[in-house]
PDB file of C-alpha atoms in Angstrom:
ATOM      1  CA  UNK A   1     -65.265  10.881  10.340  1.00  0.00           C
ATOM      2  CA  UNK A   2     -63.267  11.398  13.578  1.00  0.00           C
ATOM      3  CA  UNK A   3     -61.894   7.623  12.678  1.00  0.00           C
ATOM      4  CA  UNK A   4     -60.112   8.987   9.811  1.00  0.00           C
ATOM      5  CA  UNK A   5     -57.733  11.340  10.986  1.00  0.00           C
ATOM      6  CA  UNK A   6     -56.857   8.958  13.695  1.00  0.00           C
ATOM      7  CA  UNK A   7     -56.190   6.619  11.276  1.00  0.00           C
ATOM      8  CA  UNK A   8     -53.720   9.830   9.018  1.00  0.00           C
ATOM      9  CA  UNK A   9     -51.822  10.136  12.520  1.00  0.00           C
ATOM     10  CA  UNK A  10     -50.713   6.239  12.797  1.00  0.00           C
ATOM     11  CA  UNK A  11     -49.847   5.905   9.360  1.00  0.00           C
ATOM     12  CA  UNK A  12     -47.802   9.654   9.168  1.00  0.00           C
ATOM     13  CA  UNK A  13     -45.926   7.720  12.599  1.00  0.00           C
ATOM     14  CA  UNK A  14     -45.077   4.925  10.698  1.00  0.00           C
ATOM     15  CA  UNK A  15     -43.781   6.470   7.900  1.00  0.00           C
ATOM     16  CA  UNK A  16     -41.830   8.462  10.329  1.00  0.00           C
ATOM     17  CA  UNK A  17     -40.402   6.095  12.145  1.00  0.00           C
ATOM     18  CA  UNK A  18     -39.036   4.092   9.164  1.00  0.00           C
ATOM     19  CA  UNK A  19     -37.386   7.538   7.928  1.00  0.00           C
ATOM     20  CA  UNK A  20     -35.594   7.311  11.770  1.00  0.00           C
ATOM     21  CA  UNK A  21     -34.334   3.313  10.778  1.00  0.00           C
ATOM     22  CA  UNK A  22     -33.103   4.351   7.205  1.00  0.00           C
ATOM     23  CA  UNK A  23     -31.213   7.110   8.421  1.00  0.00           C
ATOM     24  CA  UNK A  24     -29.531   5.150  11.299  1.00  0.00           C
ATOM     25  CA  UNK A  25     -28.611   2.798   9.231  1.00  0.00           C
ATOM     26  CA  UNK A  26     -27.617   4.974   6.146  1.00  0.00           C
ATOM     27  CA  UNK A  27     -23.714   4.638   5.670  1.00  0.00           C
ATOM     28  CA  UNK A  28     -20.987   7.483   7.637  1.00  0.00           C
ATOM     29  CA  UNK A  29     -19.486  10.011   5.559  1.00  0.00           C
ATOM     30  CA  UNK A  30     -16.335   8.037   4.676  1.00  0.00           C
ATOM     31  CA  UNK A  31     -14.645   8.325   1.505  1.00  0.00           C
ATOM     32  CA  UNK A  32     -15.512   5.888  -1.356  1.00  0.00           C
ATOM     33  CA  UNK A  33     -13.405   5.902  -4.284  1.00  0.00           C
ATOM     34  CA  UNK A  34     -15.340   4.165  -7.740  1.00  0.00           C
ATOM     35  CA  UNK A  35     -13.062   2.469 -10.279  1.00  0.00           C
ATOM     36  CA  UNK A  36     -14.297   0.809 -13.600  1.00  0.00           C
ATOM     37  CA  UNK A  37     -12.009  -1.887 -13.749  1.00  0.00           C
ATOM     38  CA  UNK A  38     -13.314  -5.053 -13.401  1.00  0.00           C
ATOM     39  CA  UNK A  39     -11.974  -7.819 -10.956  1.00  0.00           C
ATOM     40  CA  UNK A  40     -10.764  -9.918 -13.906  1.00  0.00           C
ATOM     41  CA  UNK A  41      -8.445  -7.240 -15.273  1.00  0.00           C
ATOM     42  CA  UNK A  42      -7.340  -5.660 -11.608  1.00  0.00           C
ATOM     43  CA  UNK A  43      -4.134  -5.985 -11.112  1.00  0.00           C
ATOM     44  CA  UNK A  44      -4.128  -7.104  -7.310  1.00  0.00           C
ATOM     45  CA  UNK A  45      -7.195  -9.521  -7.947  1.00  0.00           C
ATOM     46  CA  UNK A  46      -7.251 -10.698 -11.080  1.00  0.00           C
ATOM     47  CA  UNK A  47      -3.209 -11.431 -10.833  1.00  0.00           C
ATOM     48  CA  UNK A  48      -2.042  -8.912 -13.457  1.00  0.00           C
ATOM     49  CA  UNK A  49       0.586  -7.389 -11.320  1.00  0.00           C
ATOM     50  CA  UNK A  50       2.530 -11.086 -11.201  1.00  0.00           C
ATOM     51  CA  UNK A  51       3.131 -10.156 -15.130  1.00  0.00           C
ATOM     52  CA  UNK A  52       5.813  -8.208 -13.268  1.00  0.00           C
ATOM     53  CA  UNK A  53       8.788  -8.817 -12.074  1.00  0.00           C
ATOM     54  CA  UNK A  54       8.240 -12.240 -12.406  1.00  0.00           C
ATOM     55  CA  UNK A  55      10.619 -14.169 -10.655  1.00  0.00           C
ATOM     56  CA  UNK A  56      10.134 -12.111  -7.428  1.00  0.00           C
ATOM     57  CA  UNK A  57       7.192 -12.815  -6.373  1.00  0.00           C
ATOM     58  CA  UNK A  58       6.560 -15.201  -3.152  1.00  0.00           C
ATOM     59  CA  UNK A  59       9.495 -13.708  -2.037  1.00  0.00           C
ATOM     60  CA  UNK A  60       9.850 -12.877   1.737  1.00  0.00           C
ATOM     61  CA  UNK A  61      10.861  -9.389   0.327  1.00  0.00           C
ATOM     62  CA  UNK A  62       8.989  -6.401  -0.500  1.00  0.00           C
ATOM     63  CA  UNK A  63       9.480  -3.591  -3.273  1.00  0.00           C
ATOM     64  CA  UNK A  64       8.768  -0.499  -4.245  1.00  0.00           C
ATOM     65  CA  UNK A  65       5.671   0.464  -6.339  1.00  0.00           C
ATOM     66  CA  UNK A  66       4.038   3.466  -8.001  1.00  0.00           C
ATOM     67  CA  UNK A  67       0.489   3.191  -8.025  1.00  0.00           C
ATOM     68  CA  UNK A  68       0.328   5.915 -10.906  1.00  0.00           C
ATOM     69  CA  UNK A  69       2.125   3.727 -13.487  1.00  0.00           C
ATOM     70  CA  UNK A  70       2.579   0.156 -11.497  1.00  0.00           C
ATOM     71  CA  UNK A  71       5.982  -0.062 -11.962  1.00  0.00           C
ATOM     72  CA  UNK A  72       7.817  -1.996  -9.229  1.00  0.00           C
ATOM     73  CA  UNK A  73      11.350  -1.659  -8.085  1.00  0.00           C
ATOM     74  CA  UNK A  74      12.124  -4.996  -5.752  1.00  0.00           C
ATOM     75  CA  UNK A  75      14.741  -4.756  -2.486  1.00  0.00           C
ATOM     76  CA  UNK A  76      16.158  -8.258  -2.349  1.00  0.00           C
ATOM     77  CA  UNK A  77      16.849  -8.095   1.825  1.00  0.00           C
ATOM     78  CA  UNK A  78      16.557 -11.260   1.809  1.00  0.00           C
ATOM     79  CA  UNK A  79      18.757 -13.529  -1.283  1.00  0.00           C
ATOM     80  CA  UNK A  80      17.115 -15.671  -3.267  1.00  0.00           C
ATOM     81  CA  UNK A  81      19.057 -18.494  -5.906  1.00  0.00           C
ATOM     82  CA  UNK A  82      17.682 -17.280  -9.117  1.00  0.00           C
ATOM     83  CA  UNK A  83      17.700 -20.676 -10.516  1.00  0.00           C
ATOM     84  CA  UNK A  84      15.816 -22.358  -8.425  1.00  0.00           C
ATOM     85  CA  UNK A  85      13.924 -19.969  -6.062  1.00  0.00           C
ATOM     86  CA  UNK A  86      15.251 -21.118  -2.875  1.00  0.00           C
ATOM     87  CA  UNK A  87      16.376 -18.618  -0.030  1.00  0.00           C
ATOM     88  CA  UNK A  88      19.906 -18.917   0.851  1.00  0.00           C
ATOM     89  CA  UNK A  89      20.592 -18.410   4.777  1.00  0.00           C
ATOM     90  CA  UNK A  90      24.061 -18.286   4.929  1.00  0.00           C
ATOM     91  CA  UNK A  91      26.866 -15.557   4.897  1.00  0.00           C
ATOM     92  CA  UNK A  92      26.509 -13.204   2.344  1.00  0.00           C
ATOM     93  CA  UNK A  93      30.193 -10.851   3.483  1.00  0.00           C
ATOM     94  CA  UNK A  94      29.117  -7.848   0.884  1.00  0.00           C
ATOM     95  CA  UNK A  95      26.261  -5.294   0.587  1.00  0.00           C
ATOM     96  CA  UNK A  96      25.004  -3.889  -2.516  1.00  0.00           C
ATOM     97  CA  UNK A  97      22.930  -0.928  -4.195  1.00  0.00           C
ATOM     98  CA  UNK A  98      18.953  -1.317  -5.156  1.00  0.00           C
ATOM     99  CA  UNK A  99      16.499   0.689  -6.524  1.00  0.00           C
ATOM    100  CA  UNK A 100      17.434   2.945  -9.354  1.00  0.00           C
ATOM    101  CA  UNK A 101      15.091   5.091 -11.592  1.00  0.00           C
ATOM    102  CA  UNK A 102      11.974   3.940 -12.888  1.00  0.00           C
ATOM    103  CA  UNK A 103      11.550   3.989 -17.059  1.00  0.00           C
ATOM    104  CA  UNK A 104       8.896   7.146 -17.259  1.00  0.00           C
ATOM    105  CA  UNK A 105      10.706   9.213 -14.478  1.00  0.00           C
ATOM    106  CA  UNK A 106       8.144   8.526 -12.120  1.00  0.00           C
ATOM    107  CA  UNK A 107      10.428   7.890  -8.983  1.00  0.00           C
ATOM    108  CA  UNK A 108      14.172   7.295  -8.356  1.00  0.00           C
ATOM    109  CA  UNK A 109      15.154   4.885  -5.036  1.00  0.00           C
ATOM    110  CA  UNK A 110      18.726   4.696  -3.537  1.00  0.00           C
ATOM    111  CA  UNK A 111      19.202   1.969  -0.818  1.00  0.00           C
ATOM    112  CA  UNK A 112      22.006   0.411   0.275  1.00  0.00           C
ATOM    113  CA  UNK A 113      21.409  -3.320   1.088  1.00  0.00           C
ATOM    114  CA  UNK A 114      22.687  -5.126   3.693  1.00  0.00           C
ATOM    115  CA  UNK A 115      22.486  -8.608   3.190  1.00  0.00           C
ATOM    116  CA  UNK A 116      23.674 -10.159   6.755  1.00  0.00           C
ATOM    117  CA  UNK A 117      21.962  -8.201   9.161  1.00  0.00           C
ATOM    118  CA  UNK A 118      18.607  -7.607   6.862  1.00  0.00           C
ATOM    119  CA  UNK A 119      17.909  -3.851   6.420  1.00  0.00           C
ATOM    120  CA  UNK A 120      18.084  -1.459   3.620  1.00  0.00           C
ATOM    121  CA  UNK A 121      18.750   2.075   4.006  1.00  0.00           C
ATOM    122  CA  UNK A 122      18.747   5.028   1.334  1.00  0.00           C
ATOM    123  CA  UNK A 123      16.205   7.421  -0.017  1.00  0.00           C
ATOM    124  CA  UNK A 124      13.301   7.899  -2.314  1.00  0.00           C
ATOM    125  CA  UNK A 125      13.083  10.580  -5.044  1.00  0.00           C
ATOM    126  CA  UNK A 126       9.613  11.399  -6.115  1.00  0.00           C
ATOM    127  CA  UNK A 127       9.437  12.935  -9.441  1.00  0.00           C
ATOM    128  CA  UNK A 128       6.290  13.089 -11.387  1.00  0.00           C
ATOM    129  CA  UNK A 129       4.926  10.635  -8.595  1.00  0.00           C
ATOM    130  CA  UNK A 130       5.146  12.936  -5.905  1.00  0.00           C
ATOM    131  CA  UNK A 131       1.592  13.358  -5.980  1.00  0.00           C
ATOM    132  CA  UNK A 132      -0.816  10.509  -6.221  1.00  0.00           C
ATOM    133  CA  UNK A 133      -3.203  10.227  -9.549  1.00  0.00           C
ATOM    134  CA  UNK A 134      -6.380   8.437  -8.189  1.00  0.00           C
ATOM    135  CA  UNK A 135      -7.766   7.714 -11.884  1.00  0.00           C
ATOM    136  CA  UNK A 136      -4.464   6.601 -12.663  1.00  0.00           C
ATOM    137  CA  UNK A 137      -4.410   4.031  -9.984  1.00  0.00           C
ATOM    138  CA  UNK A 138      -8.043   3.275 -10.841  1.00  0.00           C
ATOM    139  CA  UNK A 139      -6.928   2.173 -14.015  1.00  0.00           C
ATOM    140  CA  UNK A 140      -5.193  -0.571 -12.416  1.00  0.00           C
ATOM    141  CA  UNK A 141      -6.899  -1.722  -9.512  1.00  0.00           C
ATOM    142  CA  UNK A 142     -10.866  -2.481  -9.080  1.00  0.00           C
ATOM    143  CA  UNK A 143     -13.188  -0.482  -6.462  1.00  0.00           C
ATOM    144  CA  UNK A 144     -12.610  -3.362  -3.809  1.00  0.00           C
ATOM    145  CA  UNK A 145      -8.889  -2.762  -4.302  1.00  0.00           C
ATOM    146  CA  UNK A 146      -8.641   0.689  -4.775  1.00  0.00           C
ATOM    147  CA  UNK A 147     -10.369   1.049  -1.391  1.00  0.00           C
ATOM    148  CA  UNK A 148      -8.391  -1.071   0.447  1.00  0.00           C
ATOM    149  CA  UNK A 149      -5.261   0.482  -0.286  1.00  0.00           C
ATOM    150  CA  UNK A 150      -6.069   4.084   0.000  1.00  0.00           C
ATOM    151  CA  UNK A 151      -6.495   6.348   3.275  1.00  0.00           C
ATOM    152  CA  UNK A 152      -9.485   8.531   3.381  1.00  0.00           C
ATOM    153  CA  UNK A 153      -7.116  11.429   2.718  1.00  0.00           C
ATOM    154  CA  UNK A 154      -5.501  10.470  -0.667  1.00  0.00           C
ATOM    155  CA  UNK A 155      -3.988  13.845  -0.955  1.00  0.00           C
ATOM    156  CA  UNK A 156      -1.663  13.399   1.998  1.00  0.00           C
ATOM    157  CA  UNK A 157      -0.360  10.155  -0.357  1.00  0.00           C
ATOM    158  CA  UNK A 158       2.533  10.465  -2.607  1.00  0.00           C
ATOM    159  CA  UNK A 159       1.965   8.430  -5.614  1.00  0.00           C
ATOM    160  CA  UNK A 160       4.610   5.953  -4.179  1.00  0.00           C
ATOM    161  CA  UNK A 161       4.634   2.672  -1.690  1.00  0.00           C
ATOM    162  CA  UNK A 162       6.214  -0.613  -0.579  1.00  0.00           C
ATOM    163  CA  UNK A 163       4.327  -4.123  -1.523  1.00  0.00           C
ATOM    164  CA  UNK A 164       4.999  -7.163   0.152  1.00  0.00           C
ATOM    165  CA  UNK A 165       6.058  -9.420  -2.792  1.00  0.00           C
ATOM    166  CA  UNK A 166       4.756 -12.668  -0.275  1.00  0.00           C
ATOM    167  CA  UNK A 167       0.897 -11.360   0.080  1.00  0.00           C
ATOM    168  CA  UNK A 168       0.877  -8.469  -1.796  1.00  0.00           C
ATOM    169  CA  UNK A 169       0.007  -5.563   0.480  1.00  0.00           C
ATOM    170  CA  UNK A 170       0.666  -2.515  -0.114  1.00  0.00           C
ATOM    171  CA  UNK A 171       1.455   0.718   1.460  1.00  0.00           C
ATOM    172  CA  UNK A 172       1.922   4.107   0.386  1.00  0.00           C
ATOM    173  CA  UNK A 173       4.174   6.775   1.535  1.00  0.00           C
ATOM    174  CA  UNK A 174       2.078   9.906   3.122  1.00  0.00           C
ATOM    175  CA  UNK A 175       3.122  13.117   4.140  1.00  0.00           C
ATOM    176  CA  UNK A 176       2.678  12.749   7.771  1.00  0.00           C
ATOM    177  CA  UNK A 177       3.728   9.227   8.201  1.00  0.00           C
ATOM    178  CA  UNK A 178       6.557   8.147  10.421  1.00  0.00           C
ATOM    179  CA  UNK A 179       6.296   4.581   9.663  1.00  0.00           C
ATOM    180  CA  UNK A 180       4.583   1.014   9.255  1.00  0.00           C
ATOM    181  CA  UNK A 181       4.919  -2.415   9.321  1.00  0.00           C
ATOM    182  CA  UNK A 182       4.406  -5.202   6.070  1.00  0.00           C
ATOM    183  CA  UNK A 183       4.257  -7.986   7.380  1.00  0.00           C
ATOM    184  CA  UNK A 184       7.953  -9.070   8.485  1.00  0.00           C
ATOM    185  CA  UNK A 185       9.150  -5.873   7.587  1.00  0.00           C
ATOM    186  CA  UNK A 186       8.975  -2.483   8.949  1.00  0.00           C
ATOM    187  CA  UNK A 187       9.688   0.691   7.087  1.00  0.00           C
ATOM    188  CA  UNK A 188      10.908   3.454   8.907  1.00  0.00           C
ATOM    189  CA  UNK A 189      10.075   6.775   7.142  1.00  0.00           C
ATOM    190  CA  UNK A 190      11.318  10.589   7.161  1.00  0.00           C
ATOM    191  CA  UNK A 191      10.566  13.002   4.806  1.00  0.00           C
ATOM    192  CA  UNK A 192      13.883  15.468   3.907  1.00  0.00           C
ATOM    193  CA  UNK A 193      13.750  18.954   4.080  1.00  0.00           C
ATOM    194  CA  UNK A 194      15.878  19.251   1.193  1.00  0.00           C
ATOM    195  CA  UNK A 195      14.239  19.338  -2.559  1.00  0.00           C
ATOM    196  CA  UNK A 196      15.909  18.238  -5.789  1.00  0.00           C
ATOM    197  CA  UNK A 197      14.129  20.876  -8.159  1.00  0.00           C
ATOM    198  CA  UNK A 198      10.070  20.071  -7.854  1.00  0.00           C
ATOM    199  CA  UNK A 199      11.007  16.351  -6.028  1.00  0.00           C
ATOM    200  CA  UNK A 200      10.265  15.754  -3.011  1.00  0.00           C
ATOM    201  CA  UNK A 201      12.641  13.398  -1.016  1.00  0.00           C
ATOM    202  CA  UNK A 202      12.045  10.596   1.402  1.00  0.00           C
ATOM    203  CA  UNK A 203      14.745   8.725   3.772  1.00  0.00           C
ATOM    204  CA  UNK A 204      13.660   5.443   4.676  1.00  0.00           C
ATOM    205  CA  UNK A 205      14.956   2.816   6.839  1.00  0.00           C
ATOM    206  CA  UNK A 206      13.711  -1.097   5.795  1.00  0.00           C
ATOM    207  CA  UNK A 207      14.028  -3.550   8.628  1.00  0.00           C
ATOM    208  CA  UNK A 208      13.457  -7.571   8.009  1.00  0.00           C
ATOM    209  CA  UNK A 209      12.399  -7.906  11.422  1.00  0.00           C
ATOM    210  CA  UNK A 210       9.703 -11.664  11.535  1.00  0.00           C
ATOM    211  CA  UNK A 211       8.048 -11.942  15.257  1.00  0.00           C
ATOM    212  CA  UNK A 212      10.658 -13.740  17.537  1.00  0.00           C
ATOM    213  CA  UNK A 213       8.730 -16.189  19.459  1.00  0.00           C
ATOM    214  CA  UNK A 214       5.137 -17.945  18.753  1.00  0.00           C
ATOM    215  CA  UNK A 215       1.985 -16.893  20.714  1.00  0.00           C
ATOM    216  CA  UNK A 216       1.003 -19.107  23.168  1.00  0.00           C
ATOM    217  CA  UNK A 217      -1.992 -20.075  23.313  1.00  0.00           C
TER     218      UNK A 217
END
């Protein structure tokens, strides 16, 4: 009889430590957002997104993007022949005006490019994308996606970022952020005090700035 609850007290120790190893390796509190697009029909994964814009992509440029609608407004930095693909590296002598305003009055953009010494400047004009939709975006992009591009605080975001038309990364535009880097571009970022109506407003400065020099190994 005495062998029995002996017996209670190893098996109650095992149980408890395997309750100890489950919750050790039970995951962190970090934010998962679900999507129920599949991989085939994401637009990131399953290719969708080169539906748009066509011509642009592979481009060492990048472009803005609304991740509520997925409409895409490129920033040709660099100039590209538009018959046959090909960069052209030579002396440009003239700057021009990108962006404009996107067809459901998401966002408005007004850079000024600069051809010759590779930078944009200008500002962004969120409209009905100053706030980010999360089931909107999930309606574009799969869980793997969705999760890659997001911060854990998705209500910082504004519903608008820069892609990199080469790989296809994309950033978005937060409250609180000063800046990043896409690849060979960096996007200097500083939201305006002023407001146009219920807009918010956004100066940004885009560098084309590729490493210098090679690591050495």
């Amino acid at each position: 009889m005495k062998r029995f609850p002996l017996l209670l007290l190893v098996i109650l120790l095992f149980i408890l430590a395997g309750c100890g190893a489950d919750q050790h390796t039970a995951p962190d509190n970090e934010t998962r957002y679900s999507s129920n697009t599949s991989d085939e029909d994401c637009y990131l994964c399953g290719g969708g997104i080169e539906s748009l814009v066509p011509s642009y992509w592979g481009q060492d440029n990048i472009a803005l993007i609304s991740l509520n609608t997925f409409e895409i407004k490129p920033l040709e930095i660099n100039r590209y022949d538009r018959l046959n693909g090909q960069l052209i590296e030579e002396y440009a002598g003239v700057v021009s005006f990108g962006g404009g305003g996107s067809t459901d009055g998401g966002f408005s953009a007004s850079l000024m490019l600069d051809y010759d010494r590779g930078y944009a400047t200008g500002s962004v004009d969120f409209l009905a994308d100053k706030t980010l939709d999360v089931d909107k975006a999930a309606s574009f992009l799969c869980a793997d996606c969705l999760n890659e591009i997001l911060p854990q605080k998705a209500s910082q975001c504004f519903g608008v970022g820069a892609i990199n038309l080469a790989t296809k990364e994309i950033q978005l535009f937060e409250e609180n952020l000063a800046g990043f880097g896409l690849e060979d571009f960096y996007i200097d970022c500083n939201l305006a005090e002023r407001k146009n109506g219920d807009s918010r407003q956004m100066d940004i400065l885009i560098f084309y700035c590729p490493i210098r020099y090679e690591e050495t190994p």
